[in-house]
Short mmCIF file of C-alpha atoms in Angstrom, two decimals:
data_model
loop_
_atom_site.label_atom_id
_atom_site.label_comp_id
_atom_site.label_asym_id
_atom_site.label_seq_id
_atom_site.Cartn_x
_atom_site.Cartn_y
_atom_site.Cartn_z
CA UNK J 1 0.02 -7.24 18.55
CA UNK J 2 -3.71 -5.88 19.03
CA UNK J 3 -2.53 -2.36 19.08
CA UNK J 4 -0.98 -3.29 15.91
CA UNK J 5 -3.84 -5.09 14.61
CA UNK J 6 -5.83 -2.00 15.19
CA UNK J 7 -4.00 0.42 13.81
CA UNK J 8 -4.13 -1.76 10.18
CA UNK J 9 -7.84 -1.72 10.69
CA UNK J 10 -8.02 2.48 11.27
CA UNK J 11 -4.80 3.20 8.54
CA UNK J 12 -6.37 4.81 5.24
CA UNK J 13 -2.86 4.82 3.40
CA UNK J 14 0.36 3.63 3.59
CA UNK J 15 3.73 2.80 1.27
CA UNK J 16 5.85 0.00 0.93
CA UNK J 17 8.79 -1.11 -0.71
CA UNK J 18 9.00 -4.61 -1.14
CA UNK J 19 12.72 -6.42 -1.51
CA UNK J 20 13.24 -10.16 -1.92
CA UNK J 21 15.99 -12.90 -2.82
CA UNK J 22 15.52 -16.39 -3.95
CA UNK J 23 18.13 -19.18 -4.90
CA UNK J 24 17.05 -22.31 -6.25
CA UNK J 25 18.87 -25.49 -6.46
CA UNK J 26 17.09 -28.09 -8.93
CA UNK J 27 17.40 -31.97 -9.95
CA UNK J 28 14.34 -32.26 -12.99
CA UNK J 29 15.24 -35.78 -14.45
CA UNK J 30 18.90 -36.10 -13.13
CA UNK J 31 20.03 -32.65 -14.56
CA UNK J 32 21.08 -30.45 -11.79
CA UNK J 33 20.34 -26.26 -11.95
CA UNK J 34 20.31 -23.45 -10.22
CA UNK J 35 18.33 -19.91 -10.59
CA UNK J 36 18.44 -17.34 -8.52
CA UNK J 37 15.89 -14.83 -8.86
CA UNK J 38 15.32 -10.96 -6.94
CA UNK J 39 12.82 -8.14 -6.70
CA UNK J 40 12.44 -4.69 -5.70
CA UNK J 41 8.63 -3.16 -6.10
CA UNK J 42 7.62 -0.28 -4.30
CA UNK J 43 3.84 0.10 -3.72
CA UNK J 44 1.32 3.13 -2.89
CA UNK J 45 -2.19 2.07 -1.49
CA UNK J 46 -5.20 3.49 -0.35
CA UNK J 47 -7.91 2.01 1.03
CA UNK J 48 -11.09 4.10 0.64
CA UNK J 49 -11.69 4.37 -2.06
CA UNK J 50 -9.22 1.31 -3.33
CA UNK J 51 -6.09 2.19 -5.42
CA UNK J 52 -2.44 1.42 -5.90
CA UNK J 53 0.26 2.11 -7.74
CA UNK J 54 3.23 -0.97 -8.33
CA UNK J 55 6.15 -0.31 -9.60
CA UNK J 56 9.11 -2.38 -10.16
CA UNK J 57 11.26 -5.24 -11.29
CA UNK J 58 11.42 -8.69 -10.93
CA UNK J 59 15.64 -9.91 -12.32
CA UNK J 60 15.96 -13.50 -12.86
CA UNK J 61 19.47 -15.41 -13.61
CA UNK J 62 19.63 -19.32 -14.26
CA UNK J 63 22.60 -21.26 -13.37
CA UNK J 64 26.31 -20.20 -14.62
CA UNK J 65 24.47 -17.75 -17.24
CA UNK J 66 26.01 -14.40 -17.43
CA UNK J 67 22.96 -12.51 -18.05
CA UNK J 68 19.99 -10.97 -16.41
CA UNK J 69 16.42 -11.55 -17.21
CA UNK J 70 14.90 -7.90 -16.17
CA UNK J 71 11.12 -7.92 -15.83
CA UNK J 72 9.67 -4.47 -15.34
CA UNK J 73 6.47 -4.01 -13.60
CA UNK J 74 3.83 -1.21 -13.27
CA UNK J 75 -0.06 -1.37 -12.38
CA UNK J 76 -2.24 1.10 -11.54
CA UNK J 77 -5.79 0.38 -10.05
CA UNK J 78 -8.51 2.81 -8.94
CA UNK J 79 -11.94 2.36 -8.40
CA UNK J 80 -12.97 4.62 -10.85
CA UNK J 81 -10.95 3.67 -13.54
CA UNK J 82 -10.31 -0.26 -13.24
CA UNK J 83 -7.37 -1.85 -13.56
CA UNK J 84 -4.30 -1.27 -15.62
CA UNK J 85 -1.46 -3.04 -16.53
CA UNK J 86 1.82 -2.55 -18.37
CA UNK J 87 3.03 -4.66 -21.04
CA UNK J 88 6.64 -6.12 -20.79
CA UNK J 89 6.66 -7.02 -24.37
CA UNK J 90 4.63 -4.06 -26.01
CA UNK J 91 5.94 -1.38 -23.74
CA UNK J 92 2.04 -0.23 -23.97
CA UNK J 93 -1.16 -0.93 -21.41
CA UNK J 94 -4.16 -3.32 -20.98
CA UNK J 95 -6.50 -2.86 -19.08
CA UNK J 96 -7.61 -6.16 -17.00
CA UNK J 97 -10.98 -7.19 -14.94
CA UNK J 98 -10.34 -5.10 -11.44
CA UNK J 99 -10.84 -8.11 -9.40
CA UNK J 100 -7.76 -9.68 -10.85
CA UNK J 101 -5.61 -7.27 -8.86
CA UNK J 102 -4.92 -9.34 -5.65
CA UNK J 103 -3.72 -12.65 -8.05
CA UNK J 104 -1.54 -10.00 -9.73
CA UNK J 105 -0.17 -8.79 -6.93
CA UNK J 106 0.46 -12.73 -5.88
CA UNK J 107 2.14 -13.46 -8.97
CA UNK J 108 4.60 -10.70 -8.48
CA UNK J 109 5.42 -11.69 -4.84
CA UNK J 110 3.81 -8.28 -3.95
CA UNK J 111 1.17 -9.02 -1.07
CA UNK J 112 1.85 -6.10 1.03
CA UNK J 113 -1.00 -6.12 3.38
CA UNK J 114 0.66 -6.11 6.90
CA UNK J 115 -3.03 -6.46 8.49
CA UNK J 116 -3.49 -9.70 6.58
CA UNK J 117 0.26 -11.02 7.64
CA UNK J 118 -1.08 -10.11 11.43
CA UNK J 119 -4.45 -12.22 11.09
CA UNK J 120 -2.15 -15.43 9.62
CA UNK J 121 0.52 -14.79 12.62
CA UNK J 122 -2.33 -14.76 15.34
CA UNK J 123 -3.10 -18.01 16.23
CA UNK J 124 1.08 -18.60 17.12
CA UNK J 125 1.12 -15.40 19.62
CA UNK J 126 2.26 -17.85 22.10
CA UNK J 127 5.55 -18.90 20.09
CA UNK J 128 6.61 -15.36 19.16
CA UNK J 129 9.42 -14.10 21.04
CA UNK J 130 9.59 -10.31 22.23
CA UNK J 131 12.13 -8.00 22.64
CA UNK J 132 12.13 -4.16 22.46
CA UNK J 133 14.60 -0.81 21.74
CA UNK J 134 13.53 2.61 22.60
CA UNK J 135 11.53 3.33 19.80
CA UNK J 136 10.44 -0.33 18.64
CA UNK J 137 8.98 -3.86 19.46
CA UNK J 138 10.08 -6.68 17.65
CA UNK J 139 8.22 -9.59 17.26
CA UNK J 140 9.65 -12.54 16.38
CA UNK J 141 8.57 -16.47 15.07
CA UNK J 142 10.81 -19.66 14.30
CA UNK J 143 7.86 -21.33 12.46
CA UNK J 144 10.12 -24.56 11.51
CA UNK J 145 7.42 -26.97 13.28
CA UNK J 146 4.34 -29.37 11.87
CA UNK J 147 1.70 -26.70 13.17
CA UNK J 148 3.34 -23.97 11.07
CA UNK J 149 2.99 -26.19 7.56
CA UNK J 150 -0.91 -25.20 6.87
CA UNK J 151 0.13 -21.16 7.14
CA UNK J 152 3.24 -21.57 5.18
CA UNK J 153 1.30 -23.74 2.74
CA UNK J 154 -1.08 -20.61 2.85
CA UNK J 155 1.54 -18.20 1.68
CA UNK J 156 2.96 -20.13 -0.57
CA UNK J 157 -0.38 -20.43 -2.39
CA UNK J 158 -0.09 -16.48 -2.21
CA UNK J 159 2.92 -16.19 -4.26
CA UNK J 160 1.66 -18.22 -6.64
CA UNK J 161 -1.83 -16.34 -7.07
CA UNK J 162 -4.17 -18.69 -6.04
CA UNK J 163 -6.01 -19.72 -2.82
CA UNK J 164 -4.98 -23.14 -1.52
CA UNK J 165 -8.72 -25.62 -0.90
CA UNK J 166 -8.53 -28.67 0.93
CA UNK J 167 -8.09 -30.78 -1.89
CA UNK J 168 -5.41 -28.74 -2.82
CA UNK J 169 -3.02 -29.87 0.21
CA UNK J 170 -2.25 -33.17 -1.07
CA UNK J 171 -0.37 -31.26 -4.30
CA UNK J 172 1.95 -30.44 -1.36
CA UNK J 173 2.94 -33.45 0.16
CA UNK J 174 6.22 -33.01 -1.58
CA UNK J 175 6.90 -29.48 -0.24
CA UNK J 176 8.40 -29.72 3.23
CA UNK J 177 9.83 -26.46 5.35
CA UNK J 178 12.67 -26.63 6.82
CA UNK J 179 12.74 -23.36 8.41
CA UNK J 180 10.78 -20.03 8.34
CA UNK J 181 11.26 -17.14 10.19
CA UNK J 182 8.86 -13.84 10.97
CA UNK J 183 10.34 -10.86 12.47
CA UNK J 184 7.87 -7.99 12.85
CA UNK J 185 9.06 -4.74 14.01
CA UNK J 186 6.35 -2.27 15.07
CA UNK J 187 6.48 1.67 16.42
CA UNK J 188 6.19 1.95 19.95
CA UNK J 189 4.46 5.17 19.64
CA UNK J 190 1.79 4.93 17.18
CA UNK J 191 2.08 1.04 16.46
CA UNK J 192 2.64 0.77 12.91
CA UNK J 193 4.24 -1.72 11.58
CA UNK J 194 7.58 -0.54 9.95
CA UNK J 195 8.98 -3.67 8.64
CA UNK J 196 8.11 -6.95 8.01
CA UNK J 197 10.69 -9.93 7.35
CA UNK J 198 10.23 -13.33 6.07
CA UNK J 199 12.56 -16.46 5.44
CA UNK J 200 11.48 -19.43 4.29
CA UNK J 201 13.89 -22.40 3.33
CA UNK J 202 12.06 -25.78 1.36
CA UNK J 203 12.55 -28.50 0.03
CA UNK J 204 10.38 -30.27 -2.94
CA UNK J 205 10.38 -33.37 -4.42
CA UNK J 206 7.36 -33.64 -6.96
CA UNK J 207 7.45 -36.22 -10.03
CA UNK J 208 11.05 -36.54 -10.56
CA UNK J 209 11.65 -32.38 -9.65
CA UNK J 210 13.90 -32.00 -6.90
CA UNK J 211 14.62 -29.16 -5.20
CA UNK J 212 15.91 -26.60 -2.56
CA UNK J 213 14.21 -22.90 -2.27
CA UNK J 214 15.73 -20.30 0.46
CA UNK J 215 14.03 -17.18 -0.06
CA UNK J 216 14.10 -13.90 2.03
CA UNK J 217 12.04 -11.38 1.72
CA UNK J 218 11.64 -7.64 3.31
CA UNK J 219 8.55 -5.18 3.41
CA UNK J 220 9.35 -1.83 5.08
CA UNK J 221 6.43 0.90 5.28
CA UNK J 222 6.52 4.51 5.17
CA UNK J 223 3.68 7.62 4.75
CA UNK J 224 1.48 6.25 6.87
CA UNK J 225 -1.68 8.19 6.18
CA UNK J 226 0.55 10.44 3.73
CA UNK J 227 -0.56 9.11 0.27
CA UNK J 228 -3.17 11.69 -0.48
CA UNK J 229 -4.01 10.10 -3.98
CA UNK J 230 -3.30 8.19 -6.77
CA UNK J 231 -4.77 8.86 -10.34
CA UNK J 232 -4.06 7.31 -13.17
CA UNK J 233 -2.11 8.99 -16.06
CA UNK J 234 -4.51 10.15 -18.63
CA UNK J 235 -2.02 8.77 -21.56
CA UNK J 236 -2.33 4.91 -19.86
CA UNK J 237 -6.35 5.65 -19.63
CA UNK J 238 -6.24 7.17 -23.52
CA UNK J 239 -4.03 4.38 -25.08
CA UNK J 240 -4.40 1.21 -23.18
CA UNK J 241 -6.30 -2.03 -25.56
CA UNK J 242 -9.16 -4.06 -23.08
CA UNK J 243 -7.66 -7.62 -22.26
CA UNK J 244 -11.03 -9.15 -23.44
CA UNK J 245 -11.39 -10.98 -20.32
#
């Protein structure tokens, strides 16, 4: 886990594909529903200078309906240029205030920063179980008790955008995890992290809403050190309109 740690602090670059699956069972009022939702967004970072690349799409379906809500998504950020966003419902660009890139990146479920997934996990290094193949340790947490709840809490915050205060906590007292599961698989040889897997399963029962989440998610890296640079097209710097935040 610290030779893992370090190697997040020393890596410059580093791609990842991001895959996850939700089903949702809801009761708003007495009316029962479902939606199930998925995404697949690949991502290219950098970290000095700063800059990404996103790209992907977010499907949604709700209940018995037959058809697929498709949301595509694209971003580019540099530090040079700012940040820049595609449209869904233009097809065109706007360009956004560069530090809104990490609640962005929440809001899409994309929060691929390993290192920052190692710094939450630390304090439970004691509860992970370890196991090993030739080429790879695997790390693995069952966080389905109390102590768990305030990191959970933490990512759940993420994937909704926002940072969670201590006032904030008592919003949850209707959210309770059932289960969640980490399994971290890291290269024996030069200790990056490969892949990253999360389950979480919920329940919440806020004013009248209930309802039961499972979600899974998987991050797998690649081109560690490989991503030499990311620019961003001249045609999305030429035509995109200034969000006028």
């Amino acid at each position: 886990f610290n030779n893992a740690m370090a190697r997040q602090e020393s890596l410059q670059s580093v791609k990842a594909n991001m895959a996850m699956e939700q089903e949702m069972a809801m009761t708003i009022d007495g009316e029962e529903g479902q939606m199930t939702s998925s995404s697949n967004i690949e991502m290219s970072m950098m970290a000095k200078p700063l800059a990404l690349f996103v790209d992907g799409t977010i499907s949604m379906k709700m209940g018995g309906d037959e058809e697929t809500f498709n949301m595509p998504i694209s971003m580019y950020l540099t530090e040079a240029d700012g940040l820049y966003m595609n449209d869904m419902m233009s097809g065109g660009w706007v360009k956004l205030p560069f530090d809104m890139y990490e609640e962005l990146l929440g809001q899409m479920g994309a929060n691929a920063d390993a290192q920052e997934q190692l710094k939450q996990l630390e304090s439970f290094l004691e509860d992970f179980k370890f196991e090993q193949t030739d080429g790879e340790y695997i790390l693995t947490l069952n966080a389905n008790g109390e102590k768990f709840n305030e990191m959970i809490f933490e990512q759940v915050s993420g994937s909704l955008g926002q940072q969670l205060g201590e006032e904030d906590y008592s919003a949850f007292d209707g959210i309770k995890i059932k289960d969640a599961k980490y399994v971290i698989t890291v290269d024996k040889e030069t200790f990056d992290i490969t892949k990253i897997v999360m389950d979480f399963i919920m329940t919440i029962d806020i004013e009248g809403v209930l309802a039961d989440v499972n979600t899974s998610s998987t991050i797998t890296y690649s081109n560690f050190n490989a991503v030499d640079t990311i620019t961003i097209p001249q045609d999305v710097l030429n035509t995109a309109i200034d969000s006028g935040f």
